C-alpha positions as protocol buffer text, in pm:
chain_id: "A"
residue {
  index: 1
  type: MET
  ca { x: 1552 y: 1719 z: -8 }
}
residue {
  index: 2
  type: LYS
  ca { x: 1656 y: 1525 z: 293 }
}
residue {
  index: 3
  type: VAL
  ca { x: 1461 y: 1391 z: 586 }
}
residue {
  index: 4
  type: ARG
  ca { x: 1583 y: 1213 z: 898 }
}
residue {
  index: 5
  type: ILE
  ca { x: 1386 y: 934 z: 1047 }
}
residue {
  index: 6
  type: VAL
  ca { x: 1418 y: 782 z: 1391 }
}
residue {
  index: 7
  type: PHE
  ca { x: 1243 y: 462 z: 1502 }
}
residue {
  index: 8
  type: PHE
  ca { x: 1183 y: 398 z: 1874 }
}
residue {
  index: 9
  type: GLY
  ca { x: 1066 y: 96 z: 2072 }
}
residue {
  index: 10
  type: ARG
  ca { x: 877 y: -170 z: 1875 }
}
residue {
  index: 11
  type: ALA
  ca { x: 929 y: 24 z: 1555 }
}
residue {
  index: 12
  type: ARG
  ca { x: 1308 y: -6 z: 1605 }
}
residue {
  index: 13
  type: ASP
  ca { x: 1266 y: -383 z: 1670 }
}
residue {
  index: 14
  type: ILE
  ca { x: 1083 y: -421 z: 1336 }
}
residue {
  index: 15
  type: VAL
  ca { x: 1321 y: -218 z: 1120 }
}
residue {
  index: 16
  type: GLY
  ca { x: 1635 y: -344 z: 1294 }
}
residue {
  index: 17
  type: GLU
  ca { x: 1894 y: -172 z: 1507 }
}
residue {
  index: 18
  type: ASP
  ca { x: 2107 y: -86 z: 1197 }
}
residue {
  index: 19
  type: LYS
  ca { x: 1819 y: 120 z: 1055 }
}
residue {
  index: 20
  type: ALA
  ca { x: 1693 y: 282 z: 1377 }
}
residue {
  index: 21
  type: PHE
  ca { x: 1813 y: 618 z: 1243 }
}
residue {
  index: 22
  type: VAL
  ca { x: 1813 y: 683 z: 862 }
}
residue {
  index: 23
  type: GLU
  ca { x: 1851 y: 984 z: 642 }
}
residue {
  index: 24
  type: LEU
  ca { x: 1669 y: 966 z: 311 }
}
residue {
  index: 25
  type: ASP
  ca { x: 1671 y: 1176 z: -3 }
}
residue {
  index: 26
  type: VAL
  ca { x: 1307 y: 1242 z: -100 }
}
residue {
  index: 27
  type: ASN
  ca { x: 1112 y: 1461 z: -343 }
}
residue {
  index: 28
  type: GLU
  ca { x: 1045 y: 1815 z: -241 }
}
residue {
  index: 29
  type: GLY
  ca { x: 703 y: 1860 z: -72 }
}
residue {
  index: 30
  type: ILE
  ca { x: 665 y: 1492 z: 3 }
}
residue {
  index: 31
  type: THR
  ca { x: 368 y: 1402 z: 220 }
}
residue {
  index: 32
  type: GLU
  ca { x: 380 y: 1174 z: 522 }
}
residue {
  index: 33
  type: LYS
  ca { x: 188 y: 912 z: 318 }
}
residue {
  index: 34
  type: GLU
  ca { x: 435 y: 933 z: 33 }
}
residue {
  index: 35
  type: LEU
  ca { x: 718 y: 902 z: 281 }
}
residue {
  index: 36
  type: LEU
  ca { x: 572 y: 573 z: 407 }
}
residue {
  index: 37
  type: SER
  ca { x: 608 y: 437 z: 55 }
}
residue {
  index: 38
  type: VAL
  ca { x: 976 y: 544 z: 52 }
}
residue {
  index: 39
  type: ILE
  ca { x: 1024 y: 379 z: 390 }
}
residue {
  index: 40
  type: ALA
  ca { x: 862 y: 59 z: 259 }
}
residue {
  index: 41
  type: GLU
  ca { x: 1105 y: 54 z: -34 }
}
residue {
  index: 42
  type: LYS
  ca { x: 1423 y: 162 z: 135 }
}
residue {
  index: 43
  type: VAL
  ca { x: 1393 y: 69 z: 504 }
}
residue {
  index: 44
  type: SER
  ca { x: 1120 y: -188 z: 589 }
}
residue {
  index: 45
  type: SER
  ca { x: 800 y: -285 z: 408 }
}
residue {
  index: 46
  type: LYS
  ca { x: 709 y: -493 z: 715 }
}
residue {
  index: 47
  type: PHE
  ca { x: 719 y: -182 z: 936 }
}
residue {
  index: 48
  type: VAL
  ca { x: 492 y: 14 z: 698 }
}
residue {
  index: 49
  type: LYS
  ca { x: 240 y: -266 z: 664 }
}
residue {
  index: 50
  type: ARG
  ca { x: 213 y: -303 z: 1047 }
}
residue {
  index: 51
  type: PHE
  ca { x: 193 y: 71 z: 1092 }
}
residue {
  index: 52
  type: LEU
  ca { x: -85 y: 119 z: 834 }
}
residue {
  index: 53
  type: ASN
  ca { x: -294 y: -174 z: 958 }
}
residue {
  index: 54
  type: LYS
  ca { x: -241 y: -46 z: 1312 }
}
residue {
  index: 55
  type: SER
  ca { x: -90 y: -369 z: 1447 }
}
residue {
  index: 56
  type: ILE
  ca { x: 161 y: -139 z: 1615 }
}
residue {
  index: 57
  type: ILE
  ca { x: 46 y: 187 z: 1767 }
}
residue {
  index: 58
  type: LEU
  ca { x: 283 y: 477 z: 1724 }
}
residue {
  index: 59
  type: THR
  ca { x: 279 y: 850 z: 1739 }
}
residue {
  index: 60
  type: VAL
  ca { x: 440 y: 1029 z: 1439 }
}
residue {
  index: 61
  type: VAL
  ca { x: 631 y: 1333 z: 1553 }
}
residue {
  index: 62
  type: VAL
  ca { x: 767 y: 1585 z: 1292 }
}
residue {
  index: 63
  type: ASN
  ca { x: 1017 y: 1832 z: 1416 }
}
residue {
  index: 64
  type: GLY
  ca { x: 898 y: 1787 z: 1771 }
}
residue {
  index: 65
  type: ILE
  ca { x: 523 y: 1820 z: 1694 }
}
residue {
  index: 66
  type: PRO
  ca { x: 285 y: 1523 z: 1690 }
}
residue {
  index: 67
  type: VAL
  ca { x: 131 y: 1489 z: 1346 }
}
residue {
  index: 68
  type: ASN
  ca { x: -179 y: 1271 z: 1273 }
}
residue {
  index: 69
  type: ASP
  ca { x: -230 y: 1361 z: 905 }
}
residue {
  index: 70
  type: LEU
  ca { x: -101 y: 1147 z: 623 }
}
residue {
  index: 71
  type: ASN
  ca { x: -127 y: 1450 z: 387 }
}
residue {
  index: 72
  type: TYR
  ca { x: 108 y: 1658 z: 601 }
}
residue {
  index: 73
  type: LYS
  ca { x: 386 y: 1798 z: 380 }
}
residue {
  index: 74
  type: LEU
  ca { x: 740 y: 1761 z: 500 }
}
residue {
  index: 75
  type: THR
  ca { x: 1013 y: 2014 z: 451 }
}
residue {
  index: 76
  type: ASN
  ca { x: 1386 y: 1985 z: 394 }
}
residue {
  index: 77
  type: ASN
  ca { x: 1575 y: 1853 z: 691 }
}
residue {
  index: 78
  type: SER
  ca { x: 1259 y: 1744 z: 871 }
}
residue {
  index: 79
  type: MET
  ca { x: 1309 y: 1502 z: 1157 }
}
residue {
  index: 80
  type: ILE
  ca { x: 1045 y: 1234 z: 1176 }
}
residue {
  index: 81
  type: ALA
  ca { x: 1014 y: 1005 z: 1478 }
}
residue {
  index: 82
  type: PHE
  ca { x: 802 y: 704 z: 1518 }
}
residue {
  index: 83
  type: ILE
  ca { x: 736 y: 674 z: 1892 }
}
residue {
  index: 84
  type: PRO
  ca { x: 535 y: 425 z: 2091 }
}
residue {
  index: 85
  type: PRO
  ca { x: 276 y: 547 z: 2347 }
}
residue {
  index: 86
  type: SER
  ca { x: 420 y: 619 z: 2685 }
}
residue {
  index: 87
  type: GLN
  ca { x: 335 y: 376 z: 2962 }
}
residue {
  index: 88
  type: GLY
  ca { x: 374 y: 390 z: 3332 }
}
residue {
  index: 89
  type: GLY
  ca { x: 196 y: 413 z: 3651 }
}
């Protein structure tokens, strides 16, 4: 199955502009945690390490819904976005 991943803000800086939007072929029923392993292998291990040790704070949004569960199962054509917290005043 295919998933599309978009990196915003600091996440984009880490993975590089050329990988800010990627489409990956993954196993059916892959979880968010398993996807992070694929991202580490095919996109940026540095990004995954920083995300998991929380040196960058991001919200994971799957198909427009914030997801805070590494066991969340993705579906074909899921759109996953790594978004920094909003700031302003």
